[in-house]
Every structure is written in structure tokens, then in C-alpha cells.
Short mmCIF file of N, CA and C and ligand atoms in Angstrom, two decimals:
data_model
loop_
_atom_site.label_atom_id
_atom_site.label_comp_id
_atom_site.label_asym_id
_atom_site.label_seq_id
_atom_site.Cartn_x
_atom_site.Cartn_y
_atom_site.Cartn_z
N UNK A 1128 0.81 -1.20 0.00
CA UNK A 1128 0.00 0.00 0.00
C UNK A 1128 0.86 1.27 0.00
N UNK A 1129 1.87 1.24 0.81
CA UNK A 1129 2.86 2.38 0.96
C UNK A 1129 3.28 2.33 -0.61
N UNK A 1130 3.76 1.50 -1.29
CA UNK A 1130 4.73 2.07 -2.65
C UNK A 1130 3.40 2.27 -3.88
N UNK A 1131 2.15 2.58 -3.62
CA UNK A 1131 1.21 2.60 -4.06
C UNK A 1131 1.35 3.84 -5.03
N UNK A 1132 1.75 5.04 -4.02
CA UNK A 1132 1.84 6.76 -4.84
C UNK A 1132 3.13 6.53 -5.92
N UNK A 1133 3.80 6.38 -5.41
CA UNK A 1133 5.51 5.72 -6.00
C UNK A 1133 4.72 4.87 -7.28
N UNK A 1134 4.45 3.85 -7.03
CA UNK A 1134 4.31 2.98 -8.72
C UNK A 1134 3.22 3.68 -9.29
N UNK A 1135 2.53 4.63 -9.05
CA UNK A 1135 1.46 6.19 -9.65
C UNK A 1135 2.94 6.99 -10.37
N UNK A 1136 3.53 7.27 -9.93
CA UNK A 1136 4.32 8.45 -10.73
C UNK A 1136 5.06 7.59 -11.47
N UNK A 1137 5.98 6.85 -11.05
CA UNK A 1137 6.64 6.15 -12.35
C UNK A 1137 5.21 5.41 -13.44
N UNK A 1138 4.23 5.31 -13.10
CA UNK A 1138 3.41 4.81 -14.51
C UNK A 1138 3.31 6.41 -15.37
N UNK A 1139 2.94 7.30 -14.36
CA UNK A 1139 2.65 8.94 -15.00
C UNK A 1139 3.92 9.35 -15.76
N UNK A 1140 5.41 9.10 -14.99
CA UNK A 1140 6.71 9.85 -15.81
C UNK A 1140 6.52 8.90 -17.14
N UNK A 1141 6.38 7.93 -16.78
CA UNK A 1141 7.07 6.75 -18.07
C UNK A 1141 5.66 6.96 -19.09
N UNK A 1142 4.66 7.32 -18.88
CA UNK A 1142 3.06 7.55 -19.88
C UNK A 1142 3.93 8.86 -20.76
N UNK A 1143 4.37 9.59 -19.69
CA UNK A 1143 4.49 11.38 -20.27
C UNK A 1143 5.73 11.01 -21.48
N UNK A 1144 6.67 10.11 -20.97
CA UNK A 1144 8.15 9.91 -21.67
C UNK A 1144 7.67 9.16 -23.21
N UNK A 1145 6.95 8.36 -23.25
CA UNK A 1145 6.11 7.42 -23.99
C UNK A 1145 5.40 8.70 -25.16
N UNK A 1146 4.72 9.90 -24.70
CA UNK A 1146 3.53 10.32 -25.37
C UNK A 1146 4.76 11.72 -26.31
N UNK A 1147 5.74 11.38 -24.99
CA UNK A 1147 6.68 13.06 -25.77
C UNK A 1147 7.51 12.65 -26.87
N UNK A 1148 7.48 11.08 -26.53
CA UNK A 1148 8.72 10.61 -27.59
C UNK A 1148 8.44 10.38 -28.58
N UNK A 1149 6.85 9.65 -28.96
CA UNK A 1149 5.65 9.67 -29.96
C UNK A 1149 5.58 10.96 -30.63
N UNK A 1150 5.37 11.93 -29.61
CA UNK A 1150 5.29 13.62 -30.86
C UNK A 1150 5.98 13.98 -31.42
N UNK A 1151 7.37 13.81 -30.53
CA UNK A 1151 8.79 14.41 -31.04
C UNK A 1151 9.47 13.68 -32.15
N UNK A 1152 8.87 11.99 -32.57
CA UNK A 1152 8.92 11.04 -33.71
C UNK A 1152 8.15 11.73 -34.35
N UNK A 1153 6.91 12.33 -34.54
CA UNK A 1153 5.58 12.41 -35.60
C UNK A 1153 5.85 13.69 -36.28
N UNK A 1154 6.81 14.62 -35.44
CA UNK A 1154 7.27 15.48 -35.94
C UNK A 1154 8.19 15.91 -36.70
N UNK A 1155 8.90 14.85 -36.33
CA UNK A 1155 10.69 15.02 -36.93
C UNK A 1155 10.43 14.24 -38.64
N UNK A 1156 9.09 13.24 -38.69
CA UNK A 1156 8.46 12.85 -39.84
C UNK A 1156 8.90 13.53 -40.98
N UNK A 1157 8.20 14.74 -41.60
CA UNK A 1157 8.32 16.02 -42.68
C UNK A 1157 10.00 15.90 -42.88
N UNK A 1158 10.41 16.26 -41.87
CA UNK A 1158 12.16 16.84 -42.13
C UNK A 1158 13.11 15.22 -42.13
N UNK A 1159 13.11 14.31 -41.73
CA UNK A 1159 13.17 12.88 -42.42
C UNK A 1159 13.11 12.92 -43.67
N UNK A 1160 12.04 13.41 -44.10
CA UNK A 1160 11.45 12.95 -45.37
C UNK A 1160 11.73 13.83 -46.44
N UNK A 1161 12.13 15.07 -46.04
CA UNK A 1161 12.37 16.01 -47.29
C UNK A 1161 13.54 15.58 -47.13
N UNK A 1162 14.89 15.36 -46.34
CA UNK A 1162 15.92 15.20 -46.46
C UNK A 1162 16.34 13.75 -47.37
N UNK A 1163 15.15 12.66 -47.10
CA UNK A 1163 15.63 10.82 -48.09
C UNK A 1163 14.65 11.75 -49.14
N UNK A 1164 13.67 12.37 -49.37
CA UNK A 1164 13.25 12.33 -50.33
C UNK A 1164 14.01 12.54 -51.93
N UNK A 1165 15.24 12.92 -52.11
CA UNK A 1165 16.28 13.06 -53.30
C UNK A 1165 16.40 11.50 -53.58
N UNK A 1166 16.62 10.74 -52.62
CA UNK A 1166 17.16 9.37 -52.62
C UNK A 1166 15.85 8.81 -53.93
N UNK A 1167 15.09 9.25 -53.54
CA UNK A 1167 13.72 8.33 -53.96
C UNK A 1167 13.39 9.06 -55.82
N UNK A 1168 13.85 9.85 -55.76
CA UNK A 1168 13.30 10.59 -57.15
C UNK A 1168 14.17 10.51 -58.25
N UNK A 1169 13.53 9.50 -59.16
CA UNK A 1169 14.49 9.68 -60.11
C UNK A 1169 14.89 10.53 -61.21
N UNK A 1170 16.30 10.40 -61.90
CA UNK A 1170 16.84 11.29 -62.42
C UNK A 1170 15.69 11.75 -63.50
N UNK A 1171 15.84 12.57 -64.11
CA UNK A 1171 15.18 13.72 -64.54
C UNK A 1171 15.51 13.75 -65.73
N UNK A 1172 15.06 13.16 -66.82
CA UNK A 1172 14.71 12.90 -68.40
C UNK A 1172 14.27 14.66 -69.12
N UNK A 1173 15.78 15.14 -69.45
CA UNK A 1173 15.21 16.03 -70.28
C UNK A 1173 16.16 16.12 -71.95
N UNK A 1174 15.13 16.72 -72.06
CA UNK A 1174 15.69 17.54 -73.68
C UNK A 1174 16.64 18.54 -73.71
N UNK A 1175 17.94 18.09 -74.43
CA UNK A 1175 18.95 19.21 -74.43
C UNK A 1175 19.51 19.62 -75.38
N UNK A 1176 19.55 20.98 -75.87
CA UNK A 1176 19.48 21.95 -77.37
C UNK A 1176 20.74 21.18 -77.43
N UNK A 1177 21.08 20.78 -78.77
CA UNK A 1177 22.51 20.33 -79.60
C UNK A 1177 23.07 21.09 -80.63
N UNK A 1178 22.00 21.93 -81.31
CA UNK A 1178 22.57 23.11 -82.43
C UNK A 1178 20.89 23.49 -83.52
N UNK A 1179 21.27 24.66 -83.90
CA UNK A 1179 20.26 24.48 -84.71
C UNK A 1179 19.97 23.34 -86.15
N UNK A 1180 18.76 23.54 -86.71
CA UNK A 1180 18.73 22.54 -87.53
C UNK A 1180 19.05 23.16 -88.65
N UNK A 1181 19.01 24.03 -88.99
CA UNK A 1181 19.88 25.33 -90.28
C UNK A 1181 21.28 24.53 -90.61
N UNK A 1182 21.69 24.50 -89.12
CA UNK A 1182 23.44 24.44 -89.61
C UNK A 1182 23.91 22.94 -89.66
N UNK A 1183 22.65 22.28 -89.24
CA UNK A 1183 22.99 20.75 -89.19
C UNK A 1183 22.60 20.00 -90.00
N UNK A 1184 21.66 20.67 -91.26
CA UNK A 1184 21.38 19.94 -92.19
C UNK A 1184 22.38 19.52 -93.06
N UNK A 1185 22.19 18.65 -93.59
CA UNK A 1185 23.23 17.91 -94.86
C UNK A 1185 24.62 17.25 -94.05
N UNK A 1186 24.59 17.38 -92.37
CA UNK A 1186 26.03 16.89 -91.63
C UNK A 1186 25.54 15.24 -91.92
N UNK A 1187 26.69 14.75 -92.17
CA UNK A 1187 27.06 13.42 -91.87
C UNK A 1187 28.27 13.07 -90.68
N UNK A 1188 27.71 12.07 -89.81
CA UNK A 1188 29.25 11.85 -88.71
C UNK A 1188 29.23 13.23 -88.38
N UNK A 1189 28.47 14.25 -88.01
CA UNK A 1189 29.65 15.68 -87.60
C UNK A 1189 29.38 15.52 -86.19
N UNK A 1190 30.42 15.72 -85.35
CA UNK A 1190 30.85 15.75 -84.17
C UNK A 1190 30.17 16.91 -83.28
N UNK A 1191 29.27 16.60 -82.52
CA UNK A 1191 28.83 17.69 -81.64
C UNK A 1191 29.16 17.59 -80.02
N UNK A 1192 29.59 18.29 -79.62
CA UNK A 1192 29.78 18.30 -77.95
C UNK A 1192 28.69 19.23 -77.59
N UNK A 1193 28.07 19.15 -76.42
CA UNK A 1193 27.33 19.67 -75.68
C UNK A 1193 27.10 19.37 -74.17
N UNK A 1194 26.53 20.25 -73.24
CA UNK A 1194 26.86 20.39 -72.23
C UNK A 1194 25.10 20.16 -71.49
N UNK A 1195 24.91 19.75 -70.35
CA UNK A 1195 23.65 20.01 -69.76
C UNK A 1195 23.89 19.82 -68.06
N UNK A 1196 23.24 20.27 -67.40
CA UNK A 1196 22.93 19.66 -66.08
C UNK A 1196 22.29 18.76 -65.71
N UNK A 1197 22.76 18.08 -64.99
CA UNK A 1197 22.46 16.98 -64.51
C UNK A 1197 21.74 16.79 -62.93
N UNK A 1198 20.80 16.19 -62.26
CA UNK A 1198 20.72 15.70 -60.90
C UNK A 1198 19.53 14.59 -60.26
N UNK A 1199 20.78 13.69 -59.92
CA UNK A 1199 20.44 12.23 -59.61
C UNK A 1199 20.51 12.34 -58.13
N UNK A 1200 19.05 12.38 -57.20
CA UNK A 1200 19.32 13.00 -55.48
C UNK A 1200 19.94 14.15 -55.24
N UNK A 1201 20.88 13.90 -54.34
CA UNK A 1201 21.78 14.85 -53.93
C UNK A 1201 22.55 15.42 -55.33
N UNK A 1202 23.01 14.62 -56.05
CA UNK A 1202 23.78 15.25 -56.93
C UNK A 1202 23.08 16.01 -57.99
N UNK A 1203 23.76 17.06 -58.16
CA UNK A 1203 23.90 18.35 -59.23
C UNK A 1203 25.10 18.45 -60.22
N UNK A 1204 25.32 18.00 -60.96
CA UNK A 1204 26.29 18.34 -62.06
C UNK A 1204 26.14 18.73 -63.32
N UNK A 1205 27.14 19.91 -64.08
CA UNK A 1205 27.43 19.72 -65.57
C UNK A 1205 28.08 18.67 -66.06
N UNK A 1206 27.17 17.72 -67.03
CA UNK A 1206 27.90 16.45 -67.68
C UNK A 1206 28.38 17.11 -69.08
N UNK A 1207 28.88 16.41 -69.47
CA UNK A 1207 29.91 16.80 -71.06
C UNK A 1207 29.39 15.31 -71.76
N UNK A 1208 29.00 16.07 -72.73
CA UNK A 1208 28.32 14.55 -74.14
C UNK A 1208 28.89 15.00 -75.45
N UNK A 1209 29.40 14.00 -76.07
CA UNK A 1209 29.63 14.33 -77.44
C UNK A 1209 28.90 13.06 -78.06
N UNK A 1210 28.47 13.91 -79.30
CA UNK A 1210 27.77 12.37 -80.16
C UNK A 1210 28.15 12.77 -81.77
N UNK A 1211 27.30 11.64 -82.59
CA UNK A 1211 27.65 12.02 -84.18
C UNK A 1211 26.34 12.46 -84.55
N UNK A 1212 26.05 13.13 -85.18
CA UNK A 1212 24.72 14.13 -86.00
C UNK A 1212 24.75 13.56 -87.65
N UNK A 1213 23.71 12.65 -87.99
CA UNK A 1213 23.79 12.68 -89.34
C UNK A 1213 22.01 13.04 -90.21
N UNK A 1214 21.89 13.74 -90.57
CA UNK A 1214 21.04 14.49 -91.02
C UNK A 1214 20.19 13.21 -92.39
N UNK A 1215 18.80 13.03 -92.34
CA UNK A 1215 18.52 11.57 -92.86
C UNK A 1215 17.95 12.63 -94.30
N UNK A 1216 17.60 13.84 -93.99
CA UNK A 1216 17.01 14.35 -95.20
C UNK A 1216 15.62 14.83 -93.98
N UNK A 1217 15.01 16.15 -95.15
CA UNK A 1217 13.77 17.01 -94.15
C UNK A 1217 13.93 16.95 -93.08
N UNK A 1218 13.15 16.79 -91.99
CA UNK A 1218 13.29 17.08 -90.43
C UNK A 1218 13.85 15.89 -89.53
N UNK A 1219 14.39 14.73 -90.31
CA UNK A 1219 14.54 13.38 -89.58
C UNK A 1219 16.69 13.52 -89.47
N UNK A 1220 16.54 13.24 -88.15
CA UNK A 1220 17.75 12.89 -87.73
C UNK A 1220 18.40 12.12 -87.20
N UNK A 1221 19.88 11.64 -87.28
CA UNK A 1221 20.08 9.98 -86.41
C UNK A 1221 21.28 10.76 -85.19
N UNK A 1222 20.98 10.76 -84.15
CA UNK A 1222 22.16 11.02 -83.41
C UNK A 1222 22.25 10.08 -82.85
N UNK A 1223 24.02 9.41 -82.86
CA UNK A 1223 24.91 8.04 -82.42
C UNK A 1223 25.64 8.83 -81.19
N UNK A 1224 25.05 7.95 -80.19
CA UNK A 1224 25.73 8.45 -79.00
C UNK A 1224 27.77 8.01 -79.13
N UNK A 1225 28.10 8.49 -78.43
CA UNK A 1225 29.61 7.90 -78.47
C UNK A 1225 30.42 7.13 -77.36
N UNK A 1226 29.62 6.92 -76.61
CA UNK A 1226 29.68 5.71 -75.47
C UNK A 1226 29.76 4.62 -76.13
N UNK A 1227 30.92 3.27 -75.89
CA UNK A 1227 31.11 2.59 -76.44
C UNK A 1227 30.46 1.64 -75.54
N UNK A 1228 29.61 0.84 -76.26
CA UNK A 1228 28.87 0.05 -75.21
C UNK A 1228 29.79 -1.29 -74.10
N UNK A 1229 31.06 -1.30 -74.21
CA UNK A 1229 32.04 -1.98 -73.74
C UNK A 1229 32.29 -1.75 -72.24
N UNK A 1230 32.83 -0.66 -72.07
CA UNK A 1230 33.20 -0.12 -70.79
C UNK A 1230 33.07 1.75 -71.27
N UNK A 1231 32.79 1.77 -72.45
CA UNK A 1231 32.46 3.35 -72.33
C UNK A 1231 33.27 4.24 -72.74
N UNK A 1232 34.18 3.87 -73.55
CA UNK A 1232 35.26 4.77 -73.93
C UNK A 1232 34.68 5.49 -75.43
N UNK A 1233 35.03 6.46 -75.74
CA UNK A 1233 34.43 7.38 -76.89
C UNK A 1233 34.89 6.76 -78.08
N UNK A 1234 33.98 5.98 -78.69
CA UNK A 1234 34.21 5.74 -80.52
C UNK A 1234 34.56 7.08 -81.07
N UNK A 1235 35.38 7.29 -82.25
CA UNK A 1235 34.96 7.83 -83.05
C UNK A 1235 34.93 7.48 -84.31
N UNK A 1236 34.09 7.93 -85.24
CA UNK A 1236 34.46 8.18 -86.69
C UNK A 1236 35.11 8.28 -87.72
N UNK A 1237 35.11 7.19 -88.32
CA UNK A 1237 36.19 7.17 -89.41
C UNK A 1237 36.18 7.09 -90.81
N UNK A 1238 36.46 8.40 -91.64
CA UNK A 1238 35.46 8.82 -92.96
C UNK A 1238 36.12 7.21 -94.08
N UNK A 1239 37.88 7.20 -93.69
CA UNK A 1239 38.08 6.26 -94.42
C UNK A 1239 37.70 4.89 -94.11
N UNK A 1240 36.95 4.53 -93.56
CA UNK A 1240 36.76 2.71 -93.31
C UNK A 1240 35.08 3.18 -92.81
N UNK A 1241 34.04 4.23 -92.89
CA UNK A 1241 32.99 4.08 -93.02
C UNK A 1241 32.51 3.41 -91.67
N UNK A 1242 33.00 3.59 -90.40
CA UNK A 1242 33.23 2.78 -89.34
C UNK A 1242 33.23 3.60 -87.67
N UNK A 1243 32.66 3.11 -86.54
CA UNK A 1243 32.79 4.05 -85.75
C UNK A 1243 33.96 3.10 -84.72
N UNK A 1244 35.14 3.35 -84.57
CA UNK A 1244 36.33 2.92 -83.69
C UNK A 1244 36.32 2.86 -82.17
N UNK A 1245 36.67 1.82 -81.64
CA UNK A 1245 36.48 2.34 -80.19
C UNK A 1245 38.33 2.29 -79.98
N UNK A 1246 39.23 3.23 -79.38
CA UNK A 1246 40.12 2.99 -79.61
C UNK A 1246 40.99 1.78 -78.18
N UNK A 1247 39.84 1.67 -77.46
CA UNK A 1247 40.32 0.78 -76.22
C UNK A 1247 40.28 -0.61 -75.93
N UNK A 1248 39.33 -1.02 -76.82
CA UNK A 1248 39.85 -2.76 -76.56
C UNK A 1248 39.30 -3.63 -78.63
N UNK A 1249 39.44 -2.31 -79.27
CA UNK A 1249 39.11 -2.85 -80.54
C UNK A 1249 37.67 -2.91 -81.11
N UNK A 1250 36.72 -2.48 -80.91
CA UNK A 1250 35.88 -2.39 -81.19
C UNK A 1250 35.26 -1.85 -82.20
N UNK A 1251 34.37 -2.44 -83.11
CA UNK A 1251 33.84 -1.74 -84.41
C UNK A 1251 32.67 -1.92 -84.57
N UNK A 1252 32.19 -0.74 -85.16
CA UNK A 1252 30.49 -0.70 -85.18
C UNK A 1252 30.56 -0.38 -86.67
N UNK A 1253 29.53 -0.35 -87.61
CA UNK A 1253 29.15 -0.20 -88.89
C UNK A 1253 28.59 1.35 -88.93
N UNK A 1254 27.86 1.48 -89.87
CA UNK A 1254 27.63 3.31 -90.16
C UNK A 1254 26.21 3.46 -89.25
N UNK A 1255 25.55 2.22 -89.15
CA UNK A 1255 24.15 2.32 -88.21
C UNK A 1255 24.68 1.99 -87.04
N UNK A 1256 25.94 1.56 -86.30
CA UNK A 1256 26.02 1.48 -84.84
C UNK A 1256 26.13 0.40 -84.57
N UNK A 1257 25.99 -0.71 -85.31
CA UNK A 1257 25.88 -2.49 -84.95
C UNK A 1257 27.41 -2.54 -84.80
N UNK A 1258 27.32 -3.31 -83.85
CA UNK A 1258 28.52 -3.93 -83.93
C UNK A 1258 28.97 -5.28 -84.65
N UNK A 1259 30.54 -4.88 -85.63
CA UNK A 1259 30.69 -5.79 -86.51
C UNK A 1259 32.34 -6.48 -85.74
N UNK A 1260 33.38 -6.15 -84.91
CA UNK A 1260 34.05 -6.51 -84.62
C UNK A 1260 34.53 -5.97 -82.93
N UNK A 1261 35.30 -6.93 -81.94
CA UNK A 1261 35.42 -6.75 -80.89
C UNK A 1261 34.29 -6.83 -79.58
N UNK A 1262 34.70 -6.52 -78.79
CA UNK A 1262 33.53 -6.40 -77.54
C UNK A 1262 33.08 -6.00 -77.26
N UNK A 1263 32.01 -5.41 -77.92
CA UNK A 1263 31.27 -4.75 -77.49
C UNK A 1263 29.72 -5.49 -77.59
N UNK A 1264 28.82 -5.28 -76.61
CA UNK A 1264 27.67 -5.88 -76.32
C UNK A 1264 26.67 -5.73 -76.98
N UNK A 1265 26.57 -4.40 -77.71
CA UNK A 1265 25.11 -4.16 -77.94
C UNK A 1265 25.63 -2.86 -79.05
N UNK A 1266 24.68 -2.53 -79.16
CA UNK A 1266 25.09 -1.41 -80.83
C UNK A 1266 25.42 -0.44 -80.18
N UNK A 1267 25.67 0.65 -80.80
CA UNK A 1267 25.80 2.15 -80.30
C UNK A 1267 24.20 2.84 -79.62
N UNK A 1268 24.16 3.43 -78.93
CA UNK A 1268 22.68 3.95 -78.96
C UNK A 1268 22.34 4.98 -79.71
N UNK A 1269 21.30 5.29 -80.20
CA UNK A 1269 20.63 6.10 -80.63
C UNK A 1269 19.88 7.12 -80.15
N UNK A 1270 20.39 8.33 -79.87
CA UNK A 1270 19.56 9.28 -78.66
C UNK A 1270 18.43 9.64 -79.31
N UNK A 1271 17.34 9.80 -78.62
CA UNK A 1271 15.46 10.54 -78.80
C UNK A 1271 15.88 11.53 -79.12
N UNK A 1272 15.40 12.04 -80.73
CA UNK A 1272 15.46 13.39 -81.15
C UNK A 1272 13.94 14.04 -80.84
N UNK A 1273 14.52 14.91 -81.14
CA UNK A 1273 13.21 16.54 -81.54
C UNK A 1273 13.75 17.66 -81.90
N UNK A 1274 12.29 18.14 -82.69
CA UNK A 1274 12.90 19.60 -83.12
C UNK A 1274 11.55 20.37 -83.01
N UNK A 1275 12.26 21.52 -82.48
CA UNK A 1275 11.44 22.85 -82.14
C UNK A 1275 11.82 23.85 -82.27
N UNK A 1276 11.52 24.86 -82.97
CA UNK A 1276 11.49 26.33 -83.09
C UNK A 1276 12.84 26.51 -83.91
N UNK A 1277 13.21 25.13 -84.41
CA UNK A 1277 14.58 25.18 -85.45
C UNK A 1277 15.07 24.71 -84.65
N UNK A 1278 15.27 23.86 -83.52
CA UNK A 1278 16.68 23.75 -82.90
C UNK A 1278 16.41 22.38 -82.61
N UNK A 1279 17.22 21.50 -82.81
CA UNK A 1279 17.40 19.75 -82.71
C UNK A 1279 18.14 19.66 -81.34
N UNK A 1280 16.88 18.74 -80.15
CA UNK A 1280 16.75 18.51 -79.31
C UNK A 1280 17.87 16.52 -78.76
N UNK A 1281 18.14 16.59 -78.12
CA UNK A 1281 18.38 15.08 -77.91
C UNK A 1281 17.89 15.00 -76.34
N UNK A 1282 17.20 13.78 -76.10
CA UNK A 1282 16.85 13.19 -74.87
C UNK A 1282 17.82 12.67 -74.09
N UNK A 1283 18.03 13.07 -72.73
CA UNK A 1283 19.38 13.07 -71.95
C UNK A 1283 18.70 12.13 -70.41
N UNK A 1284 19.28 11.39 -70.08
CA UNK A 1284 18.40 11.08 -68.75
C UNK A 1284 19.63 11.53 -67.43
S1 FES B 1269 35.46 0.20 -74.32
FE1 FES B 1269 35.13 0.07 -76.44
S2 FES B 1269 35.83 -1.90 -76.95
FE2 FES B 1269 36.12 -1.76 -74.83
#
């Protein structure tokens, strides 16, 4: 009977410790969540200007570098892309990425053998990107075009 008041307050401290630690969880919720929320969102599929279509008509193989931002979560970066631009006739275009589907080293173009080179473990692709010699897995890719307001777009993820 005596430790009666006594096991009253420790049920009351330990209820109060229980109900503060519950709010101070339900709260901290939002700011948890905006902080993993980058983790969860994926990268961001856009369209990025490569040149106008004026100056790119009639290119075969021509070499374009271009620049975009990038951000995958936390990260924010300018990436660097170069690809080949070959102009099919009217508004249709083929852009050959230059990632070698191997380990990734930059093919390039080669007017005399009609051929895109990878210069790192031998690799050869044909004028459409297939691969005809070495290791490489899979063809060259082909980036998602568009064009708007004159200016030839490529799809970047
Ligand atoms: S990276 Fe191109 S063949 Fe290996």
C-alpha cells in the first residue's frame, strides 16, 4: 500500500516519456522525409538543345559536344556529351551516342573505313552502330530526337 503513490508516478513519468517521444517522432516525420526524399526521385529525363537545324542539315558523322545539367538526389552536375549528327534528309535525324557500349570509352568516326572505332579494346560498329568486330555488347545507342522552333533537341536522362 505504501509504494502505491511511488508505482502512480513512475506509470505517469514513463506515460508522459512514452507520449513526448511519440510527438517528437511524428514530428521530426516532414524533415526525415524532405531530407531521403532526393534518394527516392528519379533522375530527370530532359531535352537538351545540340545546335540548330539550319546548320545541321546535310552533316554526316559531324561531331557535336554539348553540355547540360544533370541531378540524380543529392547530386547536381554539368555532364559533357559528345555524339555524331547525321542528317537523314527534311526534319529526320540519327544522333549516335559515343559511349562505347564496352566499358564506355568514346568511338569515333572514321570517314576512311565508313566505321565508328572504339580505340580501347578494338571495337567496331558499322555506319548504323551495330557492332561488326570486338567487344562490345550491344550497338551504339541512338539518342530521342526533336525539333522545335529550329533547334534539334536530344533526350538526356
Ligand atoms: S570500351 Fe570500347 S571496346 Fe572496350
Amino acid at each position: 500500500m505504501e509504494n502505491q503513490p511511488f508505482a502512480r508516478r513512475k506509470f505517469f513519468e514513463w506515460g508522459i516519456g512514452i507520449i513526448a517521444g511519440l510527438i517528437g517522432m511524428a514530428s521530426s516525420i516532414p524533415l526525415v522525409g524532405s531530407l531521403l526524399s532526393p534518394l527516392f526521385k528519379k533522375s530527370v529525363e530532359k531535352w537538351v538543345d545540340i545546335g540548330l537545324v539550319m546548320l545541321l542539315k546535310g552533316s554526316r558523322y559531324q561531331k557535336v559536344d554539348y553540355e547540360f545539367l544533370y541531378q540524380d538526389g543529392w547530386i547536381k552536375a554539368n555532364k559533357k556529351r559528345s555524339v555524331y549528327v547525321t542528317h537523314l534528309g527534311g526534319e529526320d535525324f540519327i544522333v549516335f551516342s559515343r559511349t562505347c557500349t564496352h566499358l564506355g570509352c568514346n568511338v569515333r568516326w572514321s570517314d576512311k573505313r565508313q566505321q565508328f572505332l572504339c580505340p580501347c579494346h578494338g571495337g567496331v560498329y558499322d555506319a548504323e552502330g551495330k557492332v561488326i568486330e570486338g567487344p562490345p555488347p550491344k550497338p551504339l545507342t541512338h539518342l530521342q530526337t526533336k525539333i522545335e522552333s529550329g533547334i534539334l533537341y536530344v533526350r538526356e536522362s
